[in-house]
PDB file of C-alpha atoms in Angstrom:
ATOM      1  CA  MET A 185     -38.649  78.989 169.070  1.00 46.00           C
ATOM      2  CA  THR A 186     -35.248  78.404 167.467  1.00 70.00           C
ATOM      3  CA  ALA A 187     -34.805  81.827 165.875  1.00 90.00           C
ATOM      4  CA  LYS A 188     -32.777  84.251 167.977  1.00 95.00           C
ATOM      5  CA  ILE A 189     -31.272  87.721 167.777  1.00 97.00           C
ATOM      6  CA  PRO A 190     -27.627  87.082 166.870  1.00 95.00           C
ATOM      7  CA  GLY A 191     -25.235  87.600 169.769  1.00 96.00           C
ATOM      8  CA  PHE A 192     -27.975  88.367 172.300  1.00 98.00           C
ATOM      9  CA  ASP A 193     -28.431  86.649 175.644  1.00 98.00           C
ATOM     10  CA  GLU A 194     -31.906  85.630 176.811  1.00 98.00           C
ATOM     11  CA  GLN A 195     -33.351  85.563 180.283  1.00 98.00           C
ATOM     12  CA  VAL A 196     -36.655  85.643 182.133  1.00 98.00           C
ATOM     13  CA  VAL A 197     -37.226  88.535 184.521  1.00 98.00           C
ATOM     14  CA  ARG A 198     -40.103  88.383 187.000  1.00 97.00           C
ATOM     15  CA  ILE A 199     -41.919  91.710 187.264  1.00 97.00           C
ATOM     16  CA  ASP A 200     -44.987  92.112 189.483  1.00 91.00           C
ATOM     17  CA  GLY A 201     -45.740  88.392 189.259  1.00 93.00           C
ATOM     18  CA  LEU A 202     -45.224  88.182 185.477  1.00 96.00           C
ATOM     19  CA  ASP A 203     -42.405  86.326 183.742  1.00 98.00           C
ATOM     20  CA  VAL A 204     -41.056  88.657 181.048  1.00 98.00           C
ATOM     21  CA  HIS A 205     -38.803  87.126 178.426  1.00 98.00           C
ATOM     22  CA  VAL A 206     -35.912  89.429 177.508  1.00 98.00           C
ATOM     23  CA  ALA A 207     -33.136  89.325 174.908  1.00 98.00           C
ATOM     24  CA  SER A 208     -30.287  91.766 175.434  1.00 98.00           C
ATOM     25  CA  GLY A 209     -26.858  92.577 174.096  1.00 98.00           C
ATOM     26  CA  GLY A 210     -24.222  95.266 173.771  1.00 98.00           C
ATOM     27  CA  GLU A 211     -22.770  97.801 176.149  1.00 95.00           C
ATOM     28  CA  GLY A 212     -23.424 101.484 176.662  1.00 97.00           C
ATOM     29  CA  ALA A 213     -26.472 103.662 177.165  1.00 98.00           C
ATOM     30  CA  PRO A 214     -29.692 101.674 177.780  1.00 98.00           C
ATOM     31  CA  LEU A 215     -32.095 101.326 174.872  1.00 98.00           C
ATOM     32  CA  LEU A 216     -35.416  99.487 175.156  1.00 99.00           C
ATOM     33  CA  LEU A 217     -36.980  98.197 171.921  1.00 99.00           C
ATOM     34  CA  LEU A 218     -40.635  97.073 171.917  1.00 99.00           C
ATOM     35  CA  HIS A 219     -42.199  94.971 169.153  1.00 98.00           C
ATOM     36  CA  GLY A 220     -45.706  95.003 167.696  1.00 98.00           C
ATOM     37  CA  PHE A 221     -48.509  92.674 166.555  1.00 98.00           C
ATOM     38  CA  PRO A 222     -48.389  89.775 165.747  1.00 98.00           C
ATOM     39  CA  GLN A 223     -44.729  89.493 166.598  1.00 98.00           C
ATOM     40  CA  THR A 224     -42.142  88.958 169.309  1.00 98.00           C
ATOM     41  CA  HIS A 225     -38.798  90.507 170.236  1.00 98.00           C
ATOM     42  CA  LEU A 226     -37.451  88.924 167.024  1.00 98.00           C
ATOM     43  CA  ALA A 227     -38.856  91.937 165.184  1.00 98.00           C
ATOM     44  CA  TRP A 228     -35.608  93.688 166.185  1.00 98.00           C
ATOM     45  CA  ARG A 229     -33.270  90.904 165.009  1.00 98.00           C
ATOM     46  CA  HIS A 230     -31.628  93.135 162.377  1.00 98.00           C
ATOM     47  CA  VAL A 231     -31.815  96.508 164.111  1.00 98.00           C
ATOM     48  CA  ALA A 232     -30.668  95.500 167.597  1.00 98.00           C
ATOM     49  CA  PRO A 233     -27.262  93.986 166.660  1.00 98.00           C
ATOM     50  CA  ALA A 234     -26.473  97.090 164.611  1.00 98.00           C
ATOM     51  CA  LEU A 235     -26.741  99.215 167.764  1.00 98.00           C
ATOM     52  CA  THR A 236     -24.744  97.151 170.252  1.00 98.00           C
ATOM     53  CA  ASP A 237     -21.540  99.110 169.655  1.00 97.00           C
ATOM     54  CA  ARG A 238     -23.034 102.084 171.488  1.00 97.00           C
ATOM     55  CA  PHE A 239     -26.006 100.798 173.454  1.00 98.00           C
ATOM     56  CA  HIS A 240     -27.086  98.098 175.850  1.00 98.00           C
ATOM     57  CA  VAL A 241     -30.098  96.986 173.806  1.00 98.00           C
ATOM     58  CA  ILE A 242     -32.984  95.310 175.638  1.00 98.00           C
ATOM     59  CA  CYS A 243     -35.696  93.556 173.602  1.00 98.00           C
ATOM     60  CA  PRO A 244     -38.504  91.996 175.669  1.00 98.00           C
ATOM     61  CA  ASP A 245     -41.546  90.105 174.526  1.00 98.00           C
ATOM     62  CA  LEU A 246     -44.529  92.224 175.531  1.00 98.00           C
ATOM     63  CA  PRO A 247     -46.775  90.620 178.187  1.00 98.00           C
ATOM     64  CA  GLY A 248     -48.839  87.874 176.568  1.00 98.00           C
ATOM     65  CA  TYR A 249     -46.715  87.836 173.400  1.00 98.00           C
ATOM     66  CA  GLY A 250     -43.886  85.462 172.541  1.00 97.00           C
ATOM     67  CA  ALA A 251     -42.473  83.792 175.641  1.00 97.00           C
ATOM     68  CA  SER A 252     -43.713  86.427 178.105  1.00 98.00           C
ATOM     69  CA  ALA A 253     -46.630  85.531 180.345  1.00 97.00           C
ATOM     70  CA  GLY A 254     -49.826  87.514 180.066  1.00 97.00           C
ATOM     71  CA  PRO A 255     -51.523  88.942 183.159  1.00 96.00           C
ATOM     72  CA  ASP A 256     -54.589  87.243 184.563  1.00 93.00           C
ATOM     73  CA  GLY A 257     -57.838  89.113 184.896  1.00 93.00           C
ATOM     74  CA  GLY A 258     -59.745  91.448 182.608  1.00 96.00           C
ATOM     75  CA  HIS A 259     -58.578  93.448 179.631  1.00 98.00           C
ATOM     76  CA  GLU A 260     -57.786  96.357 181.952  1.00 98.00           C
ATOM     77  CA  ARG A 261     -54.618  94.454 182.869  1.00 97.00           C
ATOM     78  CA  TYR A 262     -53.488  94.932 179.244  1.00 98.00           C
ATOM     79  CA  ALA A 263     -53.937  98.707 179.243  1.00 98.00           C
ATOM     80  CA  LYS A 264     -50.891 100.412 177.770  1.00 98.00           C
ATOM     81  CA  ARG A 265     -50.573 102.319 181.042  1.00 98.00           C
ATOM     82  CA  VAL A 266     -50.152  99.009 182.877  1.00 98.00           C
ATOM     83  CA  THR A 267     -47.760  97.543 180.307  1.00 98.00           C
ATOM     84  CA  ALA A 268     -45.714 100.746 180.264  1.00 98.00           C
ATOM     85  CA  ALA A 269     -45.330 100.541 184.038  1.00 98.00           C
ATOM     86  CA  THR A 270     -44.176  96.922 183.646  1.00 98.00           C
ATOM     87  CA  MET A 271     -41.547  97.957 181.100  1.00 98.00           C
ATOM     88  CA  VAL A 272     -40.289 100.775 183.336  1.00 98.00           C
ATOM     89  CA  ALA A 273     -40.089  98.304 186.224  1.00 98.00           C
ATOM     90  CA  LEU A 274     -38.193  95.882 183.976  1.00 98.00           C
ATOM     91  CA  MET A 275     -35.594  98.508 183.146  1.00 98.00           C
ATOM     92  CA  ARG A 276     -35.217  99.420 186.803  1.00 98.00           C
ATOM     93  CA  ARG A 277     -34.732  95.748 187.624  1.00 98.00           C
ATOM     94  CA  LEU A 278     -31.961  95.712 185.023  1.00 98.00           C
ATOM     95  CA  GLY A 279     -30.357  98.717 186.715  1.00 98.00           C
ATOM     96  CA  TYR A 280     -31.635 101.636 184.657  1.00 98.00           C
ATOM     97  CA  GLU A 281     -33.645 104.528 186.076  1.00 98.00           C
ATOM     98  CA  ARG A 282     -33.581 106.406 182.765  1.00 98.00           C
ATOM     99  CA  PHE A 283     -33.368 105.035 179.227  1.00 98.00           C
ATOM    100  CA  SER A 284     -34.257 105.602 175.587  1.00 98.00           C
ATOM    101  CA  LEU A 285     -37.300 103.800 174.238  1.00 98.00           C
ATOM    102  CA  VAL A 286     -38.368 102.894 170.703  1.00 98.00           C
ATOM    103  CA  GLY A 287     -41.486 100.922 169.827  1.00 98.00           C
ATOM    104  CA  HIS A 288     -43.181  99.614 166.717  1.00 98.00           C
ATOM    105  CA  ASP A 289     -46.956  99.178 166.358  1.00 98.00           C
ATOM    106  CA  ARG A 290     -48.353  97.951 169.721  1.00 98.00           C
ATOM    107  CA  GLY A 291     -44.945  98.472 171.266  1.00 98.00           C
ATOM    108  CA  ALA A 292     -45.031 102.090 170.111  1.00 98.00           C
ATOM    109  CA  LEU A 293     -48.327 102.596 171.952  1.00 98.00           C
ATOM    110  CA  VAL A 294     -46.665 101.256 175.106  1.00 98.00           C
ATOM    111  CA  ALA A 295     -43.660 103.506 174.497  1.00 98.00           C
ATOM    112  CA  PHE A 296     -45.902 106.545 174.020  1.00 98.00           C
ATOM    113  CA  ARG A 297     -47.715 105.809 177.276  1.00 98.00           C
ATOM    114  CA  ALA A 298     -44.411 105.294 179.104  1.00 98.00           C
ATOM    115  CA  ALA A 299     -43.155 108.696 177.939  1.00 98.00           C
ATOM    116  CA  LEU A 300     -46.366 110.387 179.125  1.00 98.00           C
ATOM    117  CA  ASP A 301     -46.703 108.558 182.446  1.00 98.00           C
ATOM    118  CA  HIS A 302     -43.008 108.218 183.343  1.00 98.00           C
ATOM    119  CA  PRO A 303     -41.197 111.334 182.083  1.00 97.00           C
ATOM    120  CA  GLU A 304     -38.550 110.791 184.746  1.00 97.00           C
ATOM    121  CA  ALA A 305     -37.612 107.470 183.099  1.00 98.00           C
ATOM    122  CA  VAL A 306     -37.755 108.070 179.335  1.00 98.00           C
ATOM    123  CA  ASP A 307     -34.853 110.044 177.864  1.00 97.00           C
ATOM    124  CA  ARG A 308     -35.696 109.700 174.142  1.00 98.00           C
ATOM    125  CA  LEU A 309     -38.800 108.321 172.415  1.00 98.00           C
ATOM    126  CA  GLY A 310     -39.204 106.650 169.037  1.00 98.00           C
ATOM    127  CA  VAL A 311     -42.531 105.479 167.574  1.00 98.00           C
ATOM    128  CA  ILE A 312     -42.825 103.506 164.346  1.00 98.00           C
ATOM    129  CA  ASP A 313     -45.907 103.292 162.112  1.00 97.00           C
ATOM    130  CA  VAL A 314     -48.547 104.136 164.669  1.00 97.00           C
ATOM    131  CA  ILE A 315     -50.454 107.082 166.080  1.00 97.00           C
ATOM    132  CA  PRO A 316     -51.975 107.276 169.568  1.00 98.00           C
ATOM    133  CA  THR A 317     -55.054 105.166 170.144  1.00 97.00           C
ATOM    134  CA  VAL A 318     -57.532 108.013 170.496  1.00 97.00           C
ATOM    135  CA  ASP A 319     -56.393 109.547 167.208  1.00 96.00           C
ATOM    136  CA  MET A 320     -56.557 106.204 165.426  1.00 95.00           C
ATOM    137  CA  TRP A 321     -60.131 105.536 166.512  1.00 95.00           C
ATOM    138  CA  GLU A 322     -61.169 109.030 165.457  1.00 93.00           C
ATOM    139  CA  SER A 323     -59.648 108.545 161.999  1.00 92.00           C
ATOM    140  CA  LEU A 324     -61.430 105.261 161.216  1.00 89.00           C
ATOM    141  CA  THR A 325     -64.441 106.444 159.280  1.00 85.00           C
ATOM    142  CA  GLY A 326     -65.944 105.181 156.054  1.00 81.00           C
ATOM    143  CA  VAL A 327     -63.875 102.677 154.108  1.00 80.00           C
ATOM    144  CA  GLY A 328     -60.919 103.277 156.432  1.00 74.00           C
ATOM    145  CA  GLY A 329     -62.550 100.781 158.738  1.00 79.00           C
ATOM    146  CA  VAL A 330     -62.025  98.047 156.134  1.00 83.00           C
ATOM    147  CA  PHE A 331     -58.252  98.278 156.542  1.00 83.00           C
ATOM    148  CA  GLY A 332     -58.524  98.505 160.317  1.00 89.00           C
ATOM    149  CA  PHE A 333     -61.068  95.690 160.680  1.00 94.00           C
ATOM    150  CA  HIS A 334     -58.872  93.823 163.156  1.00 96.00           C
ATOM    151  CA  LEU A 335     -59.140  96.720 165.622  1.00 96.00           C
ATOM    152  CA  TYR A 336     -62.886  96.141 165.848  1.00 96.00           C
ATOM    153  CA  PHE A 337     -62.803  92.366 165.603  1.00 97.00           C
ATOM    154  CA  LEU A 338     -60.143  91.666 168.233  1.00 98.00           C
ATOM    155  CA  ALA A 339     -61.776  94.065 170.681  1.00 98.00           C
ATOM    156  CA  GLN A 340     -65.129  92.255 170.690  1.00 98.00           C
ATOM    157  CA  PRO A 341     -66.264  91.428 174.242  1.00 96.00           C
ATOM    158  CA  GLY A 342     -66.667  87.801 175.172  1.00 94.00           C
ATOM    159  CA  ASP A 343     -64.735  85.004 173.514  1.00 97.00           C
ATOM    160  CA  LEU A 344     -66.017  85.312 169.945  1.00 98.00           C
ATOM    161  CA  PRO A 345     -62.664  86.422 168.438  1.00 98.00           C
ATOM    162  CA  GLU A 346     -60.750  83.791 170.420  1.00 98.00           C
ATOM    163  CA  ARG A 347     -63.045  81.050 169.135  1.00 98.00           C
ATOM    164  CA  MET A 348     -62.901  82.225 165.530  1.00 98.00           C
ATOM    165  CA  ILE A 349     -59.140  82.763 165.455  1.00 98.00           C
ATOM    166  CA  GLY A 350     -58.578  79.466 167.232  1.00 98.00           C
ATOM    167  CA  ALA A 351     -60.205  77.626 164.326  1.00 98.00           C
ATOM    168  CA  ASP A 352     -57.318  78.638 162.031  1.00 98.00           C
ATOM    169  CA  PRO A 353     -54.770  80.885 163.781  1.00 98.00           C
ATOM    170  CA  ASP A 354     -52.087  80.538 161.109  1.00 98.00           C
ATOM    171  CA  THR A 355     -54.392  81.916 158.433  1.00 98.00           C
ATOM    172  CA  PHE A 356     -55.509  84.781 160.667  1.00 98.00           C
ATOM    173  CA  PHE A 357     -52.082  85.927 161.873  1.00 98.00           C
ATOM    174  CA  GLY A 358     -50.456  85.015 158.562  1.00 97.00           C
ATOM    175  CA  HIS A 359     -52.831  87.416 156.819  1.00 97.00           C
ATOM    176  CA  PHE A 360     -51.205  90.380 158.579  1.00 97.00           C
ATOM    177  CA  LEU A 361     -47.665  89.106 158.159  1.00 97.00           C
ATOM    178  CA  ASP A 362     -48.269  88.674 154.422  1.00 95.00           C
ATOM    179  CA  THR A 363     -50.413  91.692 153.537  1.00 94.00           C
ATOM    180  CA  TRP A 364     -48.667  94.296 155.703  1.00 95.00           C
ATOM    181  CA  ALA A 365     -45.169  93.335 154.545  1.00 94.00           C
ATOM    182  CA  GLY A 366     -43.207  93.709 151.364  1.00 84.00           C
ATOM    183  CA  PRO A 367     -41.639  90.654 149.696  1.00 85.00           C
ATOM    184  CA  GLY A 368     -38.759  89.105 151.607  1.00 89.00           C
ATOM    185  CA  THR A 369     -39.463  90.902 154.872  1.00 96.00           C
ATOM    186  CA  PHE A 370     -39.480  87.696 156.941  1.00 96.00           C
ATOM    187  CA  GLU A 371     -37.153  84.735 156.772  1.00 96.00           C
ATOM    188  CA  ALA A 372     -39.116  81.475 156.751  1.00 95.00           C
ATOM    189  CA  GLU A 373     -37.957  80.484 160.243  1.00 96.00           C
ATOM    190  CA  VAL A 374     -38.928  83.878 161.656  1.00 97.00           C
ATOM    191  CA  ARG A 375     -42.390  83.794 160.098  1.00 97.00           C
ATOM    192  CA  GLU A 376     -42.883  80.335 161.588  1.00 97.00           C
ATOM    193  CA  ALA A 377     -41.614  81.543 164.971  1.00 98.00           C
ATOM    194  CA  TYR A 378     -44.207  84.340 164.928  1.00 98.00           C
ATOM    195  CA  LEU A 379     -46.988  81.909 164.040  1.00 98.00           C
ATOM    196  CA  ALA A 380     -45.863  79.343 166.605  1.00 98.00           C
ATOM    197  CA  ALA A 381     -45.944  81.973 169.339  1.00 98.00           C
ATOM    198  CA  ALA A 382     -49.272  83.469 168.231  1.00 98.00           C
ATOM    199  CA  ARG A 383     -51.241  80.265 167.645  1.00 98.00           C
ATOM    200  CA  ARG A 384     -51.203  79.185 171.292  1.00 98.00           C
ATOM    201  CA  PRO A 385     -54.671  79.634 172.902  1.00 98.00           C
ATOM    202  CA  GLU A 386     -53.250  81.761 175.719  1.00 98.00           C
ATOM    203  CA  ALA A 387     -51.506  83.997 173.189  1.00 98.00           C
ATOM    204  CA  ILE A 388     -54.693  84.419 171.145  1.00 98.00           C
ATOM    205  CA  HIS A 389     -56.511  85.474 174.300  1.00 98.00           C
ATOM    206  CA  ALA A 390     -53.717  87.905 175.233  1.00 98.00           C
ATOM    207  CA  VAL A 391     -53.830  89.551 171.811  1.00 98.00           C
ATOM    208  CA  CYS A 392     -57.595  90.011 172.098  1.00 98.00           C
ATOM    209  CA  GLN A 393     -57.233  91.444 175.592  1.00 98.00           C
ATOM    210  CA  ASP A 394     -54.582  93.839 174.302  1.00 98.00           C
ATOM    211  CA  TYR A 395     -56.949  95.138 171.631  1.00 98.00           C
ATOM    212  CA  ARG A 396     -59.917  95.250 174.017  1.00 98.00           C
ATOM    213  CA  ALA A 397     -57.814  97.435 176.281  1.00 98.00           C
ATOM    214  CA  SER A 398     -57.132  99.795 173.400  1.00 98.00           C
ATOM    215  CA  ALA A 399     -60.825 100.101 172.620  1.00 97.00           C
ATOM    216  CA  PHE A 400     -62.191 100.393 176.138  1.00 97.00           C
ATOM    217  CA  VAL A 401     -59.324 101.768 178.262  1.00 98.00           C
ATOM    218  CA  ASP A 402     -56.415 103.223 176.280  1.00 98.00           C
ATOM    219  CA  ALA A 403     -58.501 105.603 174.185  1.00 97.00           C
ATOM    220  CA  ALA A 404     -60.012 107.050 177.366  1.00 98.00           C
ATOM    221  CA  HIS A 405     -56.563 107.529 178.910  1.00 98.00           C
ATOM    222  CA  ASP A 406     -55.358 109.274 175.758  1.00 98.00           C
ATOM    223  CA  GLY A 407     -58.450 111.459 175.622  1.00 98.00           C
ATOM    224  CA  ASP A 408     -58.014 112.532 179.233  1.00 98.00           C
ATOM    225  CA  ASP A 409     -54.390 113.459 178.592  1.00 98.00           C
ATOM    226  CA  ARG A 410     -55.215 115.367 175.430  1.00 97.00           C
ATOM    227  CA  ARG A 411     -57.888 117.405 177.192  1.00 97.00           C
ATOM    228  CA  ALA A 412     -55.421 118.139 179.989  1.00 97.00           C
ATOM    229  CA  GLY A 413     -52.833 119.305 177.453  1.00 96.00           C
ATOM    230  CA  ARG A 414     -50.220 116.758 178.510  1.00 96.00           C
ATOM    231  CA  GLN A 415     -47.298 116.488 176.109  1.00 96.00           C
ATOM    232  CA  ILE A 416     -44.097 114.522 175.671  1.00 98.00           C
ATOM    233  CA  LYS A 417     -41.182 116.825 176.392  1.00 95.00           C
ATOM    234  CA  VAL A 418     -38.244 114.635 175.334  1.00 97.00           C
ATOM    235  CA  PRO A 419     -36.892 114.443 171.755  1.00 98.00           C
ATOM    236  CA  THR A 420     -39.235 112.222 169.768  1.00 98.00           C
ATOM    237  CA  LEU A 421     -38.801 110.355 166.500  1.00 98.00           C
ATOM    238  CA  ALA A 422     -41.882 109.348 164.499  1.00 98.00           C
ATOM    239  CA  ILE A 423     -41.344 107.002 161.538  1.00 98.00           C
ATOM    240  CA  TRP A 424     -44.097 105.659 159.325  1.00 96.00           C
ATOM    241  CA  GLN A 425     -44.410 103.748 156.101  1.00 95.00           C
ATOM    242  CA  ASP A 426     -44.715 105.448 152.752  1.00 93.00           C
ATOM    243  CA  PRO A 427     -48.379 104.831 151.876  1.00 87.00           C
ATOM    244  CA  GLY A 428     -47.760 105.098 148.133  1.00 83.00           C
ATOM    245  CA  ASP A 429     -50.984 105.887 146.307  1.00 81.00           C
ATOM    246  CA  MET A 430     -53.124 105.325 149.388  1.00 79.00           C
ATOM    247  CA  VAL A 431     -54.419 108.463 151.066  1.00 79.00           C
ATOM    248  CA  LEU A 432     -54.115 108.157 154.825  1.00 84.00           C
ATOM    249  CA  PRO A 433     -57.137 109.286 156.856  1.00 82.00           C
ATOM    250  CA  PHE A 434     -54.785 111.273 159.121  1.00 88.00           C
ATOM    251  CA  ASP A 435     -51.557 113.269 158.910  1.00 93.00           C
ATOM    252  CA  PRO A 436     -49.036 111.384 161.084  1.00 94.00           C
ATOM    253  CA  ALA A 437     -46.696 114.371 161.378  1.00 94.00           C
ATOM    254  CA  ALA A 438     -49.502 116.657 162.505  1.00 96.00           C
ATOM    255  CA  VAL A 439     -50.793 114.082 164.980  1.00 96.00           C
ATOM    256  CA  TRP A 440     -47.403 113.632 166.614  1.00 97.00           C
ATOM    257  CA  ARG A 441     -46.717 117.373 166.688  1.00 96.00           C
ATOM    258  CA  GLY A 442     -49.858 117.639 168.761  1.00 97.00           C
ATOM    259  CA  TRP A 443     -48.463 115.225 171.337  1.00 98.00           C
ATOM    260  CA  ALA A 444     -44.748 116.054 171.484  1.00 97.00           C
ATOM    261  CA  SER A 445     -42.918 119.371 171.651  1.00 94.00           C
ATOM    262  CA  ASP A 446     -39.756 118.165 169.881  1.00 97.00           C
ATOM    263  CA  VAL A 447     -40.569 115.828 166.973  1.00 97.00           C
ATOM    264  CA  ARG A 448     -38.553 114.718 163.993  1.00 96.00           C
ATOM    265  CA  THR A 449     -40.255 112.601 161.349  1.00 96.00           C
ATOM    266  CA  GLU A 450     -39.186 110.152 158.676  1.00 96.00           C
ATOM    267  CA  VAL A 451     -41.094 108.268 155.982  1.00 96.00           C
ATOM    268  CA  LEU A 452     -39.703 104.955 154.700  1.00 97.00           C
ATOM    269  CA  PRO A 453     -40.829 102.507 151.990  1.00 95.00           C
ATOM    270  CA  GLY A 454     -41.264  98.845 152.771  1.00 94.00           C
ATOM    271  CA  GLY A 455     -44.666  98.287 154.347  1.00 95.00           C
ATOM    272  CA  HIS A 456     -45.716  98.188 157.972  1.00 96.00           C
ATOM    273  CA  PHE A 457     -42.891  96.093 159.442  1.00 98.00           C
ATOM    274  CA  LEU A 458     -40.186  98.719 158.949  1.00 98.00           C
ATOM    275  CA  PRO A 459     -37.659  97.422 161.514  1.00 98.00           C
ATOM    276  CA  GLU A 460     -37.478  94.261 159.387  1.00 98.00           C
ATOM    277  CA  ALA A 461     -37.960  95.772 155.938  1.00 97.00           C
ATOM    278  CA  GLN A 462     -35.657  98.756 156.457  1.00 97.00           C
ATOM    279  CA  PRO A 463     -33.379  97.834 159.373  1.00 98.00           C
ATOM    280  CA  ASP A 464     -30.405  99.962 158.285  1.00 98.00           C
ATOM    281  CA  ALA A 465     -32.540 103.083 157.931  1.00 98.00           C
ATOM    282  CA  VAL A 466     -34.331 102.430 161.219  1.00 98.00           C
ATOM    283  CA  ALA A 467     -31.057 101.826 163.060  1.00 98.00           C
ATOM    284  CA  ALA A 468     -29.580 105.011 161.590  1.00 98.00           C
ATOM    285  CA  ALA A 469     -32.631 107.021 162.640  1.00 98.00           C
ATOM    286  CA  ILE A 470     -32.390 105.651 166.188  1.00 98.00           C
ATOM    287  CA  ARG A 471     -28.706 106.587 166.371  1.00 98.00           C
ATOM    288  CA  LYS A 472     -29.529 110.102 165.245  1.00 97.00           C
ATOM    289  CA  LEU A 473     -32.321 110.382 167.804  1.00 97.00           C
ATOM    290  CA  ILE A 474     -30.081 109.379 170.698  1.00 96.00           C
ATOM    291  CA  SER A 475     -26.912 111.171 169.570  1.00 86.00           C
TER     292      SER A 475
END
């Protein structure tokens, strides 16, 4: 992968037997940024450099994505609870017991779980264009399932999705990069870097395991926490895309108010990949959250 975040150093950090690829830059308060599907840490290539004047910005590839190794074993190893613990351990390895955390898409689900499970570690929380897994599954009724078809497909037990995606991975992953993004969201070399990382057989399997975990593990964890009344106590920022004429099957603001006691919200145009489509606005919102 030749594309890089400008001015950032890269290293591999071994956490609990996994090699986690990390790009980092800047000085100041620690800020962990987590990417989504089907991407890598490059999702933050515009936002991260804009924050280095005030923060030490850490951008890992999630386990199984990009250049980070995926855990062996069943899909339970990809539960957001497990990945969140890995990210907290990563930050401790880098010298930080407490830090701010912002995630997009799958990374936001990890960030949400980290804030619930590790309140001693997370100082501020930002989530971009996602709602917790249990709420998402409950909202997917009727034709809403058409737009969330990948949630069902990738979570299929066995190796059916791996075999089907493996027949033409660029078309499969390219579908999401093209249909979820506005024009000009990705530079050609970045789009190719995403596809190159995602088309590897081990990466395809990791993505499927990630989504299987959401279907069969994460939703149960979320449901248990909701019934127990657990909430995020730190200041929380929830950003989501302007849906335009589409009527969402849920109210993102209401969902997040149910999970966090101190929530600010923001709606931005530009499609799903907001850190790339609206990097200035996202960076400004992060600064405001952590100020």
